[in-house]
Amino acid sequence: MPLHVLPAPAPALRSVLAALGSPTAVREARTSALRSVQGPLSPELPLPVHVLGRSSTDGTAPPTHLAAWRFLIRSEGRPVAAADTVLTPDGWTFSHFFEGPYLASTELAVRRAETSAAAWQARLLSIPELYMIALWLHGDTEADPAGGVLAPTDVLVPLAPAPPGIAAHRPHRVADLLPVISMRVAPGPLLSPA
């Protein structure tokens, strides 16, 4: 399989497993699908979630920073929710469960990327100013998943729903899509890593 899905940090996985094992956390989750599921739940497909910073004036790719690790939560082979973990001073910890169209869209984008002839490291890229999330296919499969440099030859696959004028599930080279994104995002100071 040319798609490399790296293991999440062990504390991130443990925190999601603990939340799934907590009747209170599952019952109080704002995800009706998660509350109504009858069978066992398992966290799968851990992906580092990077947030895109603001473009700089020197023409280099905007910085990104690792904001979370996301897991698809499966029941009977299908995704029913997702769980995010965040880095705190005490380490990786469970943040929240959620559901919505990005679950199926993520799974579809990953399945398509698995058929690629090229080798990629799978990540997610969040572009908050556009309310957009993309599967980020990073060309350096051995890179530290916390590193956040967008290479011009990396590929971004916008997840559905994508912003108007940007086709969901269509792979775009970073060098081609980044100018489109930059034009739509208002100029401002660079985001500093959290």
PDB file of C-alpha atoms in Angstrom:
ATOM      1  CA  MET A   1       0.000   0.000   0.000  1.00  0.00           C
ATOM      2  CA  PRO A   2       1.621   3.305  -1.030  1.00  0.00           C
ATOM      3  CA  LEU A   3      -0.347   5.303   1.574  1.00  0.00           C
ATOM      4  CA  HIS A   4       1.479   5.522   4.895  1.00  0.00           C
ATOM      5  CA  VAL A   5      -0.795   6.073   7.874  1.00  0.00           C
ATOM      6  CA  LEU A   6       1.481   6.599  10.833  1.00  0.00           C
ATOM      7  CA  PRO A   7       0.579   5.426  14.307  1.00  0.00           C
ATOM      8  CA  ALA A   8      -0.734   8.133  16.590  1.00  0.00           C
ATOM      9  CA  PRO A   9       1.131   8.894  19.803  1.00  0.00           C
ATOM     10  CA  ALA A  10       0.260   6.188  22.333  1.00  0.00           C
ATOM     11  CA  PRO A  11      -1.233   8.677  24.849  1.00  0.00           C
ATOM     12  CA  ALA A  12      -3.586  10.008  22.142  1.00  0.00           C
ATOM     13  CA  LEU A  13      -4.866   6.520  21.384  1.00  0.00           C
ATOM     14  CA  ARG A  14      -5.176   5.672  25.089  1.00  0.00           C
ATOM     15  CA  SER A  15      -7.192   8.829  25.728  1.00  0.00           C
ATOM     16  CA  VAL A  16      -9.636   7.981  22.910  1.00  0.00           C
ATOM     17  CA  LEU A  17      -9.970   4.400  24.155  1.00  0.00           C
ATOM     18  CA  ALA A  18     -10.655   5.723  27.664  1.00  0.00           C
ATOM     19  CA  ALA A  19     -13.325   8.098  26.315  1.00  0.00           C
ATOM     20  CA  LEU A  20     -14.941   5.280  24.335  1.00  0.00           C
ATOM     21  CA  GLY A  21     -14.947   3.167  27.501  1.00  0.00           C
ATOM     22  CA  SER A  22     -16.599   5.932  29.501  1.00  0.00           C
ATOM     23  CA  PRO A  23     -20.395   5.711  29.451  1.00  0.00           C
ATOM     24  CA  THR A  24     -20.535   9.377  30.445  1.00  0.00           C
ATOM     25  CA  ALA A  25     -18.302  10.585  27.603  1.00  0.00           C
ATOM     26  CA  VAL A  26     -20.219   8.583  24.999  1.00  0.00           C
ATOM     27  CA  ARG A  27     -23.660   9.391  26.419  1.00  0.00           C
ATOM     28  CA  GLU A  28     -22.895  13.129  26.612  1.00  0.00           C
ATOM     29  CA  ALA A  29     -21.302  13.267  23.159  1.00  0.00           C
ATOM     30  CA  ARG A  30     -23.081  15.559  20.705  1.00  0.00           C
ATOM     31  CA  THR A  31     -23.148  12.741  18.161  1.00  0.00           C
ATOM     32  CA  SER A  32     -26.435  10.910  17.913  1.00  0.00           C
ATOM     33  CA  ALA A  33     -24.844   8.116  15.872  1.00  0.00           C
ATOM     34  CA  LEU A  34     -22.310   7.423  18.613  1.00  0.00           C
ATOM     35  CA  ARG A  35     -24.952   7.407  21.360  1.00  0.00           C
ATOM     36  CA  SER A  36     -27.218   5.024  19.448  1.00  0.00           C
ATOM     37  CA  VAL A  37     -24.631   2.444  18.386  1.00  0.00           C
ATOM     38  CA  GLN A  38     -25.106  -1.020  19.909  1.00  0.00           C
ATOM     39  CA  GLY A  39     -21.894  -2.852  19.070  1.00  0.00           C
ATOM     40  CA  PRO A  40     -18.260  -2.311  19.989  1.00  0.00           C
ATOM     41  CA  LEU A  41     -16.512   0.869  18.903  1.00  0.00           C
ATOM     42  CA  SER A  42     -12.936   1.050  17.674  1.00  0.00           C
ATOM     43  CA  PRO A  43     -10.708   4.041  16.884  1.00  0.00           C
ATOM     44  CA  GLU A  44      -9.021   3.615  13.494  1.00  0.00           C
ATOM     45  CA  LEU A  45      -7.234   5.592  10.785  1.00  0.00           C
ATOM     46  CA  PRO A  46      -5.308   8.029  13.003  1.00  0.00           C
ATOM     47  CA  LEU A  47      -4.386  11.148  11.054  1.00  0.00           C
ATOM     48  CA  PRO A  48      -2.408  14.174  12.228  1.00  0.00           C
ATOM     49  CA  VAL A  49      -4.422  17.367  11.723  1.00  0.00           C
ATOM     50  CA  HIS A  50      -2.409  20.414  10.691  1.00  0.00           C
ATOM     51  CA  VAL A  51      -3.753  23.959  10.522  1.00  0.00           C
ATOM     52  CA  LEU A  52      -2.633  26.185   7.662  1.00  0.00           C
ATOM     53  CA  GLY A  53      -1.179  29.535   8.700  1.00  0.00           C
ATOM     54  CA  ARG A  54      -1.368  32.780   6.767  1.00  0.00           C
ATOM     55  CA  SER A  55       0.634  33.267   3.579  1.00  0.00           C
ATOM     56  CA  SER A  56       3.826  35.225   3.865  1.00  0.00           C
ATOM     57  CA  THR A  57       4.786  38.020   1.510  1.00  0.00           C
ATOM     58  CA  ASP A  58       7.986  36.286   0.335  1.00  0.00           C
ATOM     59  CA  GLY A  59       6.125  33.695  -1.749  1.00  0.00           C
ATOM     60  CA  THR A  60       6.993  30.696   0.422  1.00  0.00           C
ATOM     61  CA  ALA A  61       4.356  28.197   1.454  1.00  0.00           C
ATOM     62  CA  PRO A  62       2.488  29.247   4.586  1.00  0.00           C
ATOM     63  CA  PRO A  63       3.477  27.446   7.760  1.00  0.00           C
ATOM     64  CA  THR A  64       1.328  24.753   9.280  1.00  0.00           C
ATOM     65  CA  HIS A  65       1.208  23.465  12.816  1.00  0.00           C
ATOM     66  CA  LEU A  66       0.038  20.180  14.271  1.00  0.00           C
ATOM     67  CA  ALA A  67      -3.212  20.857  16.111  1.00  0.00           C
ATOM     68  CA  ALA A  68      -4.670  17.398  16.757  1.00  0.00           C
ATOM     69  CA  TRP A  69      -4.722  13.695  16.001  1.00  0.00           C
ATOM     70  CA  ARG A  70      -8.045  12.519  14.580  1.00  0.00           C
ATOM     71  CA  PHE A  71      -9.407   8.969  14.698  1.00  0.00           C
ATOM     72  CA  LEU A  72     -12.378   7.567  12.786  1.00  0.00           C
ATOM     73  CA  ILE A  73     -14.590   5.662  15.216  1.00  0.00           C
ATOM     74  CA  ARG A  74     -15.985   2.531  13.623  1.00  0.00           C
ATOM     75  CA  SER A  75     -18.820   0.253  14.529  1.00  0.00           C
ATOM     76  CA  GLU A  76     -19.478  -2.876  12.483  1.00  0.00           C
ATOM     77  CA  GLY A  77     -17.002  -1.744   9.813  1.00  0.00           C
ATOM     78  CA  ARG A  78     -18.461   1.692   9.159  1.00  0.00           C
ATOM     79  CA  PRO A  79     -17.481   5.106  10.517  1.00  0.00           C
ATOM     80  CA  VAL A  80     -20.027   6.468  13.001  1.00  0.00           C
ATOM     81  CA  ALA A  81     -18.041   9.351  14.502  1.00  0.00           C
ATOM     82  CA  ALA A  82     -14.592  10.819  14.846  1.00  0.00           C
ATOM     83  CA  ALA A  83     -12.529  11.691  17.894  1.00  0.00           C
ATOM     84  CA  ASP A  84      -9.980  14.457  18.187  1.00  0.00           C
ATOM     85  CA  THR A  85      -7.128  14.586  20.654  1.00  0.00           C
ATOM     86  CA  VAL A  86      -5.120  17.694  21.479  1.00  0.00           C
ATOM     87  CA  LEU A  87      -1.714  18.319  22.955  1.00  0.00           C
ATOM     88  CA  THR A  88      -1.812  19.799  26.441  1.00  0.00           C
ATOM     89  CA  PRO A  89       1.027  20.499  28.896  1.00  0.00           C
ATOM     90  CA  ASP A  90       0.325  17.005  30.267  1.00  0.00           C
ATOM     91  CA  GLY A  91       0.526  15.333  26.836  1.00  0.00           C
ATOM     92  CA  TRP A  92      -2.029  14.170  24.271  1.00  0.00           C
ATOM     93  CA  THR A  93      -5.563  14.026  25.626  1.00  0.00           C
ATOM     94  CA  PHE A  94      -9.067  13.362  24.296  1.00  0.00           C
ATOM     95  CA  SER A  95     -10.848  16.527  23.153  1.00  0.00           C
ATOM     96  CA  HIS A  96     -14.239  15.605  21.666  1.00  0.00           C
ATOM     97  CA  PHE A  97     -16.326  13.314  19.477  1.00  0.00           C
ATOM     98  CA  PHE A  98     -18.089  14.624  16.376  1.00  0.00           C
ATOM     99  CA  GLU A  99     -19.888  13.438  13.256  1.00  0.00           C
ATOM    100  CA  GLY A 100     -20.849  14.890   9.901  1.00  0.00           C
ATOM    101  CA  PRO A 101     -20.023  14.722   6.199  1.00  0.00           C
ATOM    102  CA  TYR A 102     -16.245  14.745   6.704  1.00  0.00           C
ATOM    103  CA  LEU A 103     -16.324  11.160   8.033  1.00  0.00           C
ATOM    104  CA  ALA A 104     -17.418   9.540   4.777  1.00  0.00           C
ATOM    105  CA  SER A 105     -15.454  12.076   2.759  1.00  0.00           C
ATOM    106  CA  THR A 106     -12.232  11.279   4.647  1.00  0.00           C
ATOM    107  CA  GLU A 107     -12.740   7.565   4.173  1.00  0.00           C
ATOM    108  CA  LEU A 108     -13.408   8.005   0.438  1.00  0.00           C
ATOM    109  CA  ALA A 109     -10.344  10.226  -0.057  1.00  0.00           C
ATOM    110  CA  VAL A 110      -8.115   7.760   1.818  1.00  0.00           C
ATOM    111  CA  ARG A 111      -9.443   4.796  -0.193  1.00  0.00           C
ATOM    112  CA  ARG A 112      -8.714   6.604  -3.447  1.00  0.00           C
ATOM    113  CA  ALA A 113      -5.242   7.637  -2.257  1.00  0.00           C
ATOM    114  CA  GLU A 114      -4.449   4.002  -1.459  1.00  0.00           C
ATOM    115  CA  THR A 115      -4.700   3.226  -5.179  1.00  0.00           C
ATOM    116  CA  SER A 116      -2.107   5.840  -6.102  1.00  0.00           C
ATOM    117  CA  ALA A 117       1.114   4.686  -7.710  1.00  0.00           C
ATOM    118  CA  ALA A 118       3.098   7.175  -5.598  1.00  0.00           C
ATOM    119  CA  ALA A 119       3.932   6.713  -1.914  1.00  0.00           C
ATOM    120  CA  TRP A 120       2.392   9.286   0.413  1.00  0.00           C
ATOM    121  CA  GLN A 121       2.157  10.037   4.114  1.00  0.00           C
ATOM    122  CA  ALA A 122      -1.491  10.717   5.017  1.00  0.00           C
ATOM    123  CA  ARG A 123      -2.377  13.846   6.985  1.00  0.00           C
ATOM    124  CA  LEU A 124      -5.279  16.246   7.241  1.00  0.00           C
ATOM    125  CA  LEU A 125      -4.948  19.973   6.566  1.00  0.00           C
ATOM    126  CA  SER A 126      -7.452  22.411   8.027  1.00  0.00           C
ATOM    127  CA  ILE A 127      -7.893  25.832   6.432  1.00  0.00           C
ATOM    128  CA  PRO A 128     -10.170  27.544   8.972  1.00  0.00           C
ATOM    129  CA  GLU A 129     -10.650  30.764   6.988  1.00  0.00           C
ATOM    130  CA  LEU A 130     -12.291  28.757   4.183  1.00  0.00           C
ATOM    131  CA  TYR A 131     -14.034  26.189   6.401  1.00  0.00           C
ATOM    132  CA  MET A 132     -12.071  23.615   4.425  1.00  0.00           C
ATOM    133  CA  ILE A 133     -10.388  20.344   5.284  1.00  0.00           C
ATOM    134  CA  ALA A 134      -8.211  18.430   2.851  1.00  0.00           C
ATOM    135  CA  LEU A 135      -6.451  15.112   2.874  1.00  0.00           C
ATOM    136  CA  TRP A 136      -2.789  16.124   2.674  1.00  0.00           C
ATOM    137  CA  LEU A 137      -0.687  13.597   0.815  1.00  0.00           C
ATOM    138  CA  HIS A 138       2.845  14.411   1.920  1.00  0.00           C
ATOM    139  CA  GLY A 139       5.622  13.115  -0.336  1.00  0.00           C
ATOM    140  CA  ASP A 140       8.119  12.427   2.464  1.00  0.00           C
ATOM    141  CA  THR A 141       6.750   9.194   3.934  1.00  0.00           C
ATOM    142  CA  GLU A 142       9.444   9.164   6.649  1.00  0.00           C
ATOM    143  CA  ALA A 143       8.764  12.741   7.848  1.00  0.00           C
ATOM    144  CA  ASP A 144       7.860  13.437  11.445  1.00  0.00           C
ATOM    145  CA  PRO A 145       4.056  13.805  11.391  1.00  0.00           C
ATOM    146  CA  ALA A 146       4.405  16.869  13.621  1.00  0.00           C
ATOM    147  CA  GLY A 147       6.435  18.645  10.928  1.00  0.00           C
ATOM    148  CA  GLY A 148       4.398  20.992   8.842  1.00  0.00           C
ATOM    149  CA  VAL A 149       6.077  21.998   5.611  1.00  0.00           C
ATOM    150  CA  LEU A 150       3.875  21.932   2.515  1.00  0.00           C
ATOM    151  CA  ALA A 151       6.009  20.850  -0.430  1.00  0.00           C
ATOM    152  CA  PRO A 152       4.972  22.130  -3.883  1.00  0.00           C
ATOM    153  CA  THR A 153       4.690  18.513  -5.104  1.00  0.00           C
ATOM    154  CA  ASP A 154       2.521  17.377  -2.176  1.00  0.00           C
ATOM    155  CA  VAL A 155      -1.113  16.719  -3.054  1.00  0.00           C
ATOM    156  CA  LEU A 156      -4.217  18.131  -1.383  1.00  0.00           C
ATOM    157  CA  VAL A 157      -7.581  16.413  -1.793  1.00  0.00           C
ATOM    158  CA  PRO A 158     -10.359  18.740  -0.564  1.00  0.00           C
ATOM    159  CA  LEU A 159     -12.974  16.890   1.456  1.00  0.00           C
ATOM    160  CA  ALA A 160     -16.688  17.384   0.872  1.00  0.00           C
ATOM    161  CA  PRO A 161     -18.189  19.814   1.421  1.00  0.00           C
ATOM    162  CA  ALA A 162     -15.513  21.966  -0.186  1.00  0.00           C
ATOM    163  CA  PRO A 163     -15.738  25.743  -0.631  1.00  0.00           C
ATOM    164  CA  PRO A 164     -17.424  26.974  -3.825  1.00  0.00           C
ATOM    165  CA  GLY A 165     -15.105  26.772  -6.807  1.00  0.00           C
ATOM    166  CA  ILE A 166     -12.883  24.078  -5.289  1.00  0.00           C
ATOM    167  CA  ALA A 167     -13.829  20.562  -6.363  1.00  0.00           C
ATOM    168  CA  ALA A 168     -14.139  18.023  -3.559  1.00  0.00           C
ATOM    169  CA  HIS A 169     -12.221  14.755  -3.951  1.00  0.00           C
ATOM    170  CA  ARG A 170     -10.164  16.086  -6.842  1.00  0.00           C
ATOM    171  CA  PRO A 171      -6.407  15.834  -6.169  1.00  0.00           C
ATOM    172  CA  HIS A 172      -4.505  19.097  -6.560  1.00  0.00           C
ATOM    173  CA  ARG A 173      -0.750  19.670  -6.356  1.00  0.00           C
ATOM    174  CA  VAL A 174       0.029  22.146  -3.574  1.00  0.00           C
ATOM    175  CA  ALA A 175       1.741  24.395  -6.140  1.00  0.00           C
ATOM    176  CA  ASP A 176      -1.561  24.605  -8.066  1.00  0.00           C
ATOM    177  CA  LEU A 177      -4.087  24.870  -5.200  1.00  0.00           C
ATOM    178  CA  LEU A 178      -2.153  27.096  -2.799  1.00  0.00           C
ATOM    179  CA  PRO A 179      -2.465  30.230  -4.981  1.00  0.00           C
ATOM    180  CA  VAL A 180      -6.248  29.691  -5.141  1.00  0.00           C
ATOM    181  CA  ILE A 181      -6.412  29.314  -1.369  1.00  0.00           C
ATOM    182  CA  SER A 182      -4.127  32.313  -0.795  1.00  0.00           C
ATOM    183  CA  MET A 183      -6.316  34.565  -2.954  1.00  0.00           C
ATOM    184  CA  ARG A 184      -9.365  33.670  -0.892  1.00  0.00           C
ATOM    185  CA  VAL A 185      -7.785  34.067   2.539  1.00  0.00           C
ATOM    186  CA  ALA A 186      -7.528  37.640   3.749  1.00  0.00           C
ATOM    187  CA  PRO A 187      -3.960  38.826   4.351  1.00  0.00           C
ATOM    188  CA  GLY A 188      -2.827  39.020   7.936  1.00  0.00           C
ATOM    189  CA  PRO A 189      -0.082  38.104  10.332  1.00  0.00           C
ATOM    190  CA  LEU A 190       1.351  34.597  10.330  1.00  0.00           C
ATOM    191  CA  LEU A 191      -0.187  32.250  12.843  1.00  0.00           C
ATOM    192  CA  SER A 192       2.197  31.129  15.482  1.00  0.00           C
ATOM    193  CA  PRO A 193       2.263  27.445  16.426  1.00  0.00           C
ATOM    194  CA  ALA A 194       0.156  26.632  19.451  1.00  0.00           C
TER     195      ALA A 194
END
